[in-house]
Short mmCIF file of C-alpha atoms and ligand atoms in Angstrom, two decimals:
data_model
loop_
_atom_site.label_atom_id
_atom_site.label_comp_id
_atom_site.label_asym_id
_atom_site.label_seq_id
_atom_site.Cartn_x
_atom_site.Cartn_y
_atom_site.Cartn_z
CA UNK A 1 11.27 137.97 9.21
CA UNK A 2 8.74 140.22 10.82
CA UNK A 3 5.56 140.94 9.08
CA UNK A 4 2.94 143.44 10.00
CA UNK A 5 -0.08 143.07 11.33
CA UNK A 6 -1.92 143.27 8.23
CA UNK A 7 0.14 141.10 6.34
CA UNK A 8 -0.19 138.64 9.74
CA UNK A 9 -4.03 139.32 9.12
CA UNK A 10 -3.52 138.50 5.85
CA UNK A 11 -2.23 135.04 6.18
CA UNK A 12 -4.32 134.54 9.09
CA UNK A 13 -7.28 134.70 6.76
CA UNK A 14 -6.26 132.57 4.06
CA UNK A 15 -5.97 129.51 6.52
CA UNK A 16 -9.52 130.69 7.48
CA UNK A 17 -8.83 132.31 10.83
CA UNK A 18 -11.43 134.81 11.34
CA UNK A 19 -10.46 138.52 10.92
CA UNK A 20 -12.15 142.09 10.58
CA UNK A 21 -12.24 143.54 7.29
CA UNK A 22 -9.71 146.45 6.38
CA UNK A 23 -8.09 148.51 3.92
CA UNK A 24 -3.86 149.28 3.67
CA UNK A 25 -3.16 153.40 3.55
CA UNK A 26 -0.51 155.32 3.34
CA UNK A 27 -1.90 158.90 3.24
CA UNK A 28 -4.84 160.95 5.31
CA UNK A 29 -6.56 160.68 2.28
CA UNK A 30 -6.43 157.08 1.49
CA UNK A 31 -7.29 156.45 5.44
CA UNK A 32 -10.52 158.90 4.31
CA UNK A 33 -11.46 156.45 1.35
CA UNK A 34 -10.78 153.27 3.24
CA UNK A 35 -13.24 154.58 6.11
CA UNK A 36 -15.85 155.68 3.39
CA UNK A 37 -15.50 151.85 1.92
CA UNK A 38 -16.06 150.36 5.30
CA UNK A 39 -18.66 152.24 6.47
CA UNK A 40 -19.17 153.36 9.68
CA UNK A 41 -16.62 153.57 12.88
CA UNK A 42 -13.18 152.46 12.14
CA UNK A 43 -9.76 151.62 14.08
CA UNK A 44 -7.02 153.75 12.52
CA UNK A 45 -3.54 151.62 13.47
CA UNK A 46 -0.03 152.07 12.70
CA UNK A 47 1.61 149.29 11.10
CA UNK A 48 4.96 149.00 12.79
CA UNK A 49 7.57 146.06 13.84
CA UNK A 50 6.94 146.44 17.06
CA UNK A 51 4.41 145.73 19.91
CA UNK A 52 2.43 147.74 22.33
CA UNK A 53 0.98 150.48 19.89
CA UNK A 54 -2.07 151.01 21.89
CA UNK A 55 -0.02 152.64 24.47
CA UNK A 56 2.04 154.75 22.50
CA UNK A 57 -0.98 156.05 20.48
CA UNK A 58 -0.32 154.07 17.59
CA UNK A 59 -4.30 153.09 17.74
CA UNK A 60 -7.46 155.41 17.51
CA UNK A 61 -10.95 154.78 16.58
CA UNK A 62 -12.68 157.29 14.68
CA UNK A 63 -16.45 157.55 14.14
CA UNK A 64 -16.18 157.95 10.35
CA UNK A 65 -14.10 159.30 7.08
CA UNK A 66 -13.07 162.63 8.29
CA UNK A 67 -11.99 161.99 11.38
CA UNK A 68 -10.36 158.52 10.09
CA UNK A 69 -8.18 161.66 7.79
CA UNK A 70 -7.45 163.03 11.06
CA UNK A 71 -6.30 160.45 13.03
CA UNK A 72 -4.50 159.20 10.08
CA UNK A 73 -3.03 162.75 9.95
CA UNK A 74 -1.65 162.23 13.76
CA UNK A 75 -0.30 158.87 13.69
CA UNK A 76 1.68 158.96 10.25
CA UNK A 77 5.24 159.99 10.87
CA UNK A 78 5.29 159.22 15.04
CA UNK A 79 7.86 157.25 16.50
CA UNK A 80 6.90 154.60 17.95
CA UNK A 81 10.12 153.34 19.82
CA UNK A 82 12.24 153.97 16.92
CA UNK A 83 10.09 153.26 14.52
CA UNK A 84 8.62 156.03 11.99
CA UNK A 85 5.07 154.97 11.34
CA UNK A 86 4.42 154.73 7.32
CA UNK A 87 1.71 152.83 6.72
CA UNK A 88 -1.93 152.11 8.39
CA UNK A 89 -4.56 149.82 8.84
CA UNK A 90 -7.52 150.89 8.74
CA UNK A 91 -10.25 148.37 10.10
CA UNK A 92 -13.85 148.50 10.54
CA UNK A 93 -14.37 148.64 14.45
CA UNK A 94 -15.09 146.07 16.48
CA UNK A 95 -17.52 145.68 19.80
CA UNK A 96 -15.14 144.17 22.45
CA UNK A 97 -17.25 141.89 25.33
CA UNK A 98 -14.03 139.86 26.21
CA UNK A 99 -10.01 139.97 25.15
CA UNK A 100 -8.62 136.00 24.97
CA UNK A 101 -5.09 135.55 24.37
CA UNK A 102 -3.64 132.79 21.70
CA UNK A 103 -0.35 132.16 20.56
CA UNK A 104 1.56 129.26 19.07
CA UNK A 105 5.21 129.40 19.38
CA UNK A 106 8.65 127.54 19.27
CA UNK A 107 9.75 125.73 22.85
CA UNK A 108 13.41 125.07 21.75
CA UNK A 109 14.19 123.74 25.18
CA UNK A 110 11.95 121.06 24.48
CA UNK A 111 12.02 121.48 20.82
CA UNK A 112 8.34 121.70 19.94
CA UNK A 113 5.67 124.03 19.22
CA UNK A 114 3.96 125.42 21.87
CA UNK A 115 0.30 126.51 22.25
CA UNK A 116 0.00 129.30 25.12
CA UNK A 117 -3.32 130.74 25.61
CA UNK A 118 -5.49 132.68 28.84
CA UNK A 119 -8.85 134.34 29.04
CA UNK A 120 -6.82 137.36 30.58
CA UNK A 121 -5.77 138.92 26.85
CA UNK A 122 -5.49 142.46 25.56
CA UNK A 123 -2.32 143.21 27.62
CA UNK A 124 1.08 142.32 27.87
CA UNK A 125 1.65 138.40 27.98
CA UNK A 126 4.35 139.19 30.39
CA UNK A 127 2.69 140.79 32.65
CA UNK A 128 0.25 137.44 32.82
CA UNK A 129 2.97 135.07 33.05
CA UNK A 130 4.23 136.86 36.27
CA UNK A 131 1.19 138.07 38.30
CA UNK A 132 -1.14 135.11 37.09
CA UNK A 133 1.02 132.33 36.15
CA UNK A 134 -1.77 129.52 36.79
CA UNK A 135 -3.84 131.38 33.90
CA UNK A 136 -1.60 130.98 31.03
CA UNK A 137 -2.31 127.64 29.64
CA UNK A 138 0.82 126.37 28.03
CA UNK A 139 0.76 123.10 25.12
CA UNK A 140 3.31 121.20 23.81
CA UNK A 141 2.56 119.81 20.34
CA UNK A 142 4.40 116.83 19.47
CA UNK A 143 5.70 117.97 15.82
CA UNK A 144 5.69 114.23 14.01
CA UNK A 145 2.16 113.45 15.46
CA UNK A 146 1.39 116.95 14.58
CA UNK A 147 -1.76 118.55 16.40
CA UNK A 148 -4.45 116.67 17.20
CA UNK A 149 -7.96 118.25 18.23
CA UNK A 150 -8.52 116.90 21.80
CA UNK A 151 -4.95 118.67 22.64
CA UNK A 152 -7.07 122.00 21.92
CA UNK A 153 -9.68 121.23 24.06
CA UNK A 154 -7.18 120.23 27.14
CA UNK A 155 -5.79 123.71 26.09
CA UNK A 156 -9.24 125.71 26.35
CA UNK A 157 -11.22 123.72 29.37
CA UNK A 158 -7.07 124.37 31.25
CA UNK A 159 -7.74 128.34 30.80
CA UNK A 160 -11.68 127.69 31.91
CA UNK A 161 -13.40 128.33 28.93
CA UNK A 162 -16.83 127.21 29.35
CA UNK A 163 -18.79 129.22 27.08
CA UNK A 164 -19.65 125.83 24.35
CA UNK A 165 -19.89 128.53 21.40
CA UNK A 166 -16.84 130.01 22.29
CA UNK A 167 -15.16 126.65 22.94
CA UNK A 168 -16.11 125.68 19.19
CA UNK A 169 -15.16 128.65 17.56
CA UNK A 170 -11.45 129.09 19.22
CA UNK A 171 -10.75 124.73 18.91
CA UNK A 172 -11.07 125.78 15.05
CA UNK A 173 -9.28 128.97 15.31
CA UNK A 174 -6.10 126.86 17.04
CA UNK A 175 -6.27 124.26 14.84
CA UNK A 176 -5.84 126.92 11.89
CA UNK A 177 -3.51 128.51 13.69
CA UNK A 178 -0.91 125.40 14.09
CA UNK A 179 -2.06 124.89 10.07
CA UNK A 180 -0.45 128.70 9.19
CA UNK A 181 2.28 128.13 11.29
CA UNK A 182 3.35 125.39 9.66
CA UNK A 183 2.34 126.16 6.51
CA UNK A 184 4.16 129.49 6.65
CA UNK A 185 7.09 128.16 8.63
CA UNK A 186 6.22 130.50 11.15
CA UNK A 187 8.51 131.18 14.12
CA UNK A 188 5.46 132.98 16.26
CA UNK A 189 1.87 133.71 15.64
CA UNK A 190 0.50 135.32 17.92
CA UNK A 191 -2.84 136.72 18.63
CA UNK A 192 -3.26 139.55 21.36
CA UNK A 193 -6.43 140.08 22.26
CA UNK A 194 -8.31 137.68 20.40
CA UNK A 195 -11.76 139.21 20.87
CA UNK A 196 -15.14 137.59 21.83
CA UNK A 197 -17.96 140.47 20.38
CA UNK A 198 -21.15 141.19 22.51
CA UNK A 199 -22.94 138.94 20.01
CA UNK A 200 -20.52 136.09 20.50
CA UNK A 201 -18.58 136.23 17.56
CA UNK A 202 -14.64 135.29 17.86
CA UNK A 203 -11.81 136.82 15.96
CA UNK A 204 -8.25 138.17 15.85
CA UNK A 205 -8.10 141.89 16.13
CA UNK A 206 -4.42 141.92 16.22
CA UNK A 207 -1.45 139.49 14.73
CA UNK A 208 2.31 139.10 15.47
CA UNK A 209 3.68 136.75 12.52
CA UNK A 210 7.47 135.89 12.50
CA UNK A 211 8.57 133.30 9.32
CA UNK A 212 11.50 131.72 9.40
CA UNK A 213 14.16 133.74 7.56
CA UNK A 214 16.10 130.02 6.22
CA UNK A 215 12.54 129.36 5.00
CA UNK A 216 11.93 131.96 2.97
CA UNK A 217 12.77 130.37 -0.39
CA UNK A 218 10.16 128.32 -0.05
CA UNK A 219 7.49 131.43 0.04
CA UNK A 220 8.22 133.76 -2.36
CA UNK A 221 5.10 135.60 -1.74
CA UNK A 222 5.93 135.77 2.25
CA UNK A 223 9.44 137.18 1.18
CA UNK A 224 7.64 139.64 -1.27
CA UNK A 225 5.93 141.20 2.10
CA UNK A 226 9.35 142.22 3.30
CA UNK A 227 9.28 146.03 3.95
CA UNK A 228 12.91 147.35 2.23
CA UNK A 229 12.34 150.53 4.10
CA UNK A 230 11.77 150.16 7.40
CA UNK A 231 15.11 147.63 7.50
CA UNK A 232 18.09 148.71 9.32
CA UNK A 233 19.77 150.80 5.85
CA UNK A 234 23.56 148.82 6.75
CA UNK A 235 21.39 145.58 7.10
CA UNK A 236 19.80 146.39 3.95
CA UNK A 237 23.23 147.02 2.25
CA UNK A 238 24.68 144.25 3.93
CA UNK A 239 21.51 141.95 2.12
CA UNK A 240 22.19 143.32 -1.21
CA UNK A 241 25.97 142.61 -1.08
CA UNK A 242 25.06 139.27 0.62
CA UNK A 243 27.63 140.23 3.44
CA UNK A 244 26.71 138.45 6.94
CA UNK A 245 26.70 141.24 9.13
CA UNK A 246 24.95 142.00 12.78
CA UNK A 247 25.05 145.09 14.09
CA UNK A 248 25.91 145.86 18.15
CA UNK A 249 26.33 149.46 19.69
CA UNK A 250 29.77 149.40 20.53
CA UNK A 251 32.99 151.11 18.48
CA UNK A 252 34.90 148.43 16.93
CA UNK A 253 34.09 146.87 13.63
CA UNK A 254 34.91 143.53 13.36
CA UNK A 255 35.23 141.32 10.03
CA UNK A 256 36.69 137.62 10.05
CA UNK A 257 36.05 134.44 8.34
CA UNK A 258 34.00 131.94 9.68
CA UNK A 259 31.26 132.15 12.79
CA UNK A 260 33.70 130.57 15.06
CA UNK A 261 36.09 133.13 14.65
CA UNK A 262 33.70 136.02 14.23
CA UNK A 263 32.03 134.38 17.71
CA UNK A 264 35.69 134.61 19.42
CA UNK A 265 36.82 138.01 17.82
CA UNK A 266 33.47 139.67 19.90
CA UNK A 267 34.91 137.76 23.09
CA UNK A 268 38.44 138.85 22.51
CA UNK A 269 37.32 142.60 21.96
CA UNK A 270 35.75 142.21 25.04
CA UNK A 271 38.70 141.08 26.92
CA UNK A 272 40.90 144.04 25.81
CA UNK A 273 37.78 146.43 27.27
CA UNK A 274 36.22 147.10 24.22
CA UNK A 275 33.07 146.80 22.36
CA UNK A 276 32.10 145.58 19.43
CA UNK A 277 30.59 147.96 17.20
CA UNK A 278 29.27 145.04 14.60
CA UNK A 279 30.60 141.66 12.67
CA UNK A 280 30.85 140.46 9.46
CA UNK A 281 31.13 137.39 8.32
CA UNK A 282 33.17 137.23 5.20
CA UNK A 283 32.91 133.34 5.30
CA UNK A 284 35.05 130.97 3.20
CA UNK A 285 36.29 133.77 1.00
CA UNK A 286 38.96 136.86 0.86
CA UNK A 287 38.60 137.73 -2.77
CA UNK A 288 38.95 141.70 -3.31
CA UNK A 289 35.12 142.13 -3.94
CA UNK A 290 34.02 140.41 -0.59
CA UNK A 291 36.35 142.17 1.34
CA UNK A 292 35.09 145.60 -0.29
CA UNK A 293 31.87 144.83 0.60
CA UNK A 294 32.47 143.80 3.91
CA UNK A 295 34.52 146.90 4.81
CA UNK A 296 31.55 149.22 2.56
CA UNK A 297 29.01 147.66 4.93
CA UNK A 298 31.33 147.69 8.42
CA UNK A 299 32.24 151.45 7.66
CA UNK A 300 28.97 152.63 6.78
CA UNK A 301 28.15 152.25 10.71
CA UNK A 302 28.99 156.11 11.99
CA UNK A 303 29.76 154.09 15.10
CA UNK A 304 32.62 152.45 14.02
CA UNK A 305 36.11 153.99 15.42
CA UNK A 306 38.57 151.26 14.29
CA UNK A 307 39.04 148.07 12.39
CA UNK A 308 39.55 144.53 13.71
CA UNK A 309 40.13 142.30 10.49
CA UNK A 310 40.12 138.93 12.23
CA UNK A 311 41.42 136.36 9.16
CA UNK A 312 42.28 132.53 9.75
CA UNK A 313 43.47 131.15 6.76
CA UNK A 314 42.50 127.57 6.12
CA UNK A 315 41.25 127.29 3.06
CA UNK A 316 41.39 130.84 2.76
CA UNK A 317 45.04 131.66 1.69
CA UNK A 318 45.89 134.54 3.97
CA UNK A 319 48.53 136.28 0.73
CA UNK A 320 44.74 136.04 -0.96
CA UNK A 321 43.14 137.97 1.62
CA UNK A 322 46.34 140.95 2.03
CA UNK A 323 46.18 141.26 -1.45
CA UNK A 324 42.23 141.62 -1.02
CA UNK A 325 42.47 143.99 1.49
CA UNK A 326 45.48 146.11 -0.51
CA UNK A 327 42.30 146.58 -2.97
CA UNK A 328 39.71 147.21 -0.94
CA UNK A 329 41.48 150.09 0.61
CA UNK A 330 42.46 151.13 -2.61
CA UNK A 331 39.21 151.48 -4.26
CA UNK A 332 37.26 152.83 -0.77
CA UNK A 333 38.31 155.67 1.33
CA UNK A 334 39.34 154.19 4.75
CA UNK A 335 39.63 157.01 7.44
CA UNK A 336 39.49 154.52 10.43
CA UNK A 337 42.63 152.49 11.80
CA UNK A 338 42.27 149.13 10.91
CA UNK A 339 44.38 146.54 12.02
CA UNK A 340 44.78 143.07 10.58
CA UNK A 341 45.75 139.59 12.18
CA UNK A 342 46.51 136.96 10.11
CA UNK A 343 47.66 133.57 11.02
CA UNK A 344 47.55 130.01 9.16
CA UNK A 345 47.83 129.14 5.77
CA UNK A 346 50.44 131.80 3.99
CA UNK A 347 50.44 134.09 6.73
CA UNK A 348 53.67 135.42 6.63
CA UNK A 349 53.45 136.23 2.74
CA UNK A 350 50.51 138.15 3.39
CA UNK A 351 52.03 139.98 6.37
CA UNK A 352 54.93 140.60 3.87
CA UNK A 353 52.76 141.30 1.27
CA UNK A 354 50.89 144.15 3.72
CA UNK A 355 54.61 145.34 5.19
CA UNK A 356 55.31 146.74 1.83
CA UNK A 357 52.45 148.34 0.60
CA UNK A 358 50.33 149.15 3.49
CA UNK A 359 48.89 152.88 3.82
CA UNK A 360 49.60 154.00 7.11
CA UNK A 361 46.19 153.74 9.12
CA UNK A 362 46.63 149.88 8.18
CA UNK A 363 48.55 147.95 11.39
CA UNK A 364 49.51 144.44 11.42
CA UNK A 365 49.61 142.45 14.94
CA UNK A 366 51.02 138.86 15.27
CA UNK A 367 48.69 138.07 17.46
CA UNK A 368 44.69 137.89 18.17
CA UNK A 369 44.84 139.04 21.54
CA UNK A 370 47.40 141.84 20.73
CA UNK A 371 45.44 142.47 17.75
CA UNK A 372 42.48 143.23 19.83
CA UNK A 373 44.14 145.69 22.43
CA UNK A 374 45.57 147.22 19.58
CA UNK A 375 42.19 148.07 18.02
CA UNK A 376 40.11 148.80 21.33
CA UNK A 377 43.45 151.14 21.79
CA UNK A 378 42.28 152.60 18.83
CA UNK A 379 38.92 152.78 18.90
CA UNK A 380 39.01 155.45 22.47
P1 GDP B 401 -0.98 146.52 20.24
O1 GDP B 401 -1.16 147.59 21.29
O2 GDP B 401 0.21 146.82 19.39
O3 GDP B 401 -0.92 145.15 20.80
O4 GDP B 401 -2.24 146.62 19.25
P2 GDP B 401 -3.67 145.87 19.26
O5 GDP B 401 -4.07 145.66 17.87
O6 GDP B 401 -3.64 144.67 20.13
O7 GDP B 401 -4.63 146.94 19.88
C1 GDP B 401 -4.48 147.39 21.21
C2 GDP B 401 -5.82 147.56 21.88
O8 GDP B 401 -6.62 148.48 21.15
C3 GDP B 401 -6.64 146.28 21.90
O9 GDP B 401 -6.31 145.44 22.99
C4 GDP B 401 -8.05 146.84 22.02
O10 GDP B 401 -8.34 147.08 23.37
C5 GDP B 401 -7.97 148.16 21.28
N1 GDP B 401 -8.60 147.98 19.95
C6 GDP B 401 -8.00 147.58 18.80
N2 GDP B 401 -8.91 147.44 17.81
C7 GDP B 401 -10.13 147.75 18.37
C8 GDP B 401 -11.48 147.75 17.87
O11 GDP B 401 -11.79 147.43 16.70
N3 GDP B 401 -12.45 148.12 18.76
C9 GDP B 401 -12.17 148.46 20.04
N4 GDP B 401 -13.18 148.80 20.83
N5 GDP B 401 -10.93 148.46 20.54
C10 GDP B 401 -9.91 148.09 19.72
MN1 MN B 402 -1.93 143.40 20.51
#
């Protein structure tokens, strides 16, 4: 899960990680109060799940209330690369002398956390990695010793950090930075620029916070921060119906059971010159309700052109799932073609069972690879 920059800010200040001060708004007018709280200039930024909002004039500083209102006014409602900004941050402004770069993420390669961090901060990382990859000081952090503060100095005196006030301010800001991101069961924190102010003061002017989404349960008030309306709206149905479902761009919808067979359905789809429009995952089950709300979800995508209803029944009794799918068509208006495979346990009953009472955009195939052509056929 993705949380704003605020809510990074947020969390970034409880494990004392030095931030500015600033006010949520919503409206021109409540960017106007928030600047007359702050007092003087003020940063007016778009709070969106996505990067690189300086450049696409998600950011503007504004010398007071008024012209916080209309800045507020301009931003609110642009799209920055598909996303509509709805919210802002308004911040008190900062004096910038130098923009650092600090972020701790996960090395799954090597399966530890790793520190990166470079004096050359404020634009992309990327860019830094290629053009000046000596200046990106990388740090592996062994996760049962945990971090230890001698590997932050190695980390600052690598990027050539000599300044000894600086030194001591950003060895505290990592170490609180590996304590949030374990604390949170953060995924990526990330802070880009962190900012050294003409008077020598360090901070984090901007925050990238990913939590682990298996983690959640353990934070309820990191889950609370989850923005319902700026989710994908099928991903958001697909939540509430607890469906497992991805979507892709292509125009075949694709439900099975189990992420083997989800994983190989894609592939197949593939092969027969198709693409794959989405999955879902119905999982162990085939009851009438999960296969409702799997086809709800799947046809909810104006993408979709046809069906592919991949079932394997091992557990799953595949006379279960026909009869679940009989329903489902029943009680939801199907105008795609959707055809069904079934093989394992009591797979001819349910092929029987679909033979007889099928409506006539439903299509059997014997096979998964026939299956497939049939609905890529289908899908053109
Ligand atoms: P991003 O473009 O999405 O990464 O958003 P950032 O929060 O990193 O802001 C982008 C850039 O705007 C920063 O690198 C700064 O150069 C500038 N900026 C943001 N806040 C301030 C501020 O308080 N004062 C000044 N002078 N510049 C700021
Ligand atoms: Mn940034």
């Amino acid at each position: 899960m993705d949380l704003y920059e605020y809510q990074g800010k947020e969390l970034f200040r409880r494990y004392g990680i030095p931030t500015s001060d600033g006010r949520l708004a919503t409206s021109p007018a409540e960017a106007r109060a928030a600047a007359e709280e702050l007092g003087g200039s003020v940063v007016v930024k778009a709070q969106v799940l996505t990067g690189g909002r300086g450049k696409a004039g998600g950011i503007k500083l504004a010398e007071g209330p008024a012209e916080a209102e209309e800045k507020a006014q301009a931003i609110l409602g642009l799209d920055i690369r598909g996303h509509v900004v709805r919210r802002l941050w308004i911040e008190r402004a900062s004096d910038i002398a130098k923009e650092y770069y600090l972020s701790l993420t996960f090395d799954r390669g090597v399966k530890k956390p790793l520190f990166m961090f470079t004096t050359q901060g404020g634009i992309d990382i990327e860019e830094v990695a290629e053009k000046h990859p000596d200046a990106l000081v990388r740090l592996h952090v062994d996760p049962l010793e945990g971090f230890q503060p001698y590997q932050a100095r190695r980390l600052l005196y690598g990027a050539g950090l000599t300044d000894p006030s600086e030194q001591k301010q950003i060895l505290d800001i990592v170490g609180r930075l590996y304590a949030a991101f374990v604390g949170c069961d953060a995924l990526l924190c990330e802070i880009n620029p962190l900012i050294v102010t003409p008077d020598g003061q360090v901070r984090a002017l901007d925050s990238k916070f990913t939590v682990d989404d298996n983690a959640l349960y353990k934070h309820p008030e990191i889950a609370e921060m989850r923005d319902l309306s700026a989710a994908d709206p099928q991903e958001a149905l697909a939540r509430e119906k607890g469906v497992t479902y991805v979507k892709l761009d292509g125009e075949v919808g694709i439900l099975g059971n189990g992420a083997g067979l989800v994983m190989s359905t894609l592939d197949v789809i593939a092969l027969a010159g198709g693409r794959p429009a989405n999955f879902c995952d119905l999982g162990g089950g085939g009851d009438a309700q999960g296969v409702v709300d799997a086809l709800e979800v799947i046809t909810s995508d104006g993408q979709v052109r046809s069906i592919f209803f991949n079932i394997f029944g091992g557990i799953t009794r595949c006379d279960e799932v026909a009869r679940g799918i009989l329903q489902a068509v029943e009680r939801i208006k199907i105008e795609n073609p959707i055809v069904v495979r079934l093989d394992g346990t009591n797979a001819e009953e349910g092929r029987r069972i679909l033979a007889e009472a099928a409506p006539a955009n439903l299509h059997t195939e014997p096979t998964m690879l026939e299956a497939a052509r049939r609905a890529v056929e289908l899908s053109r």
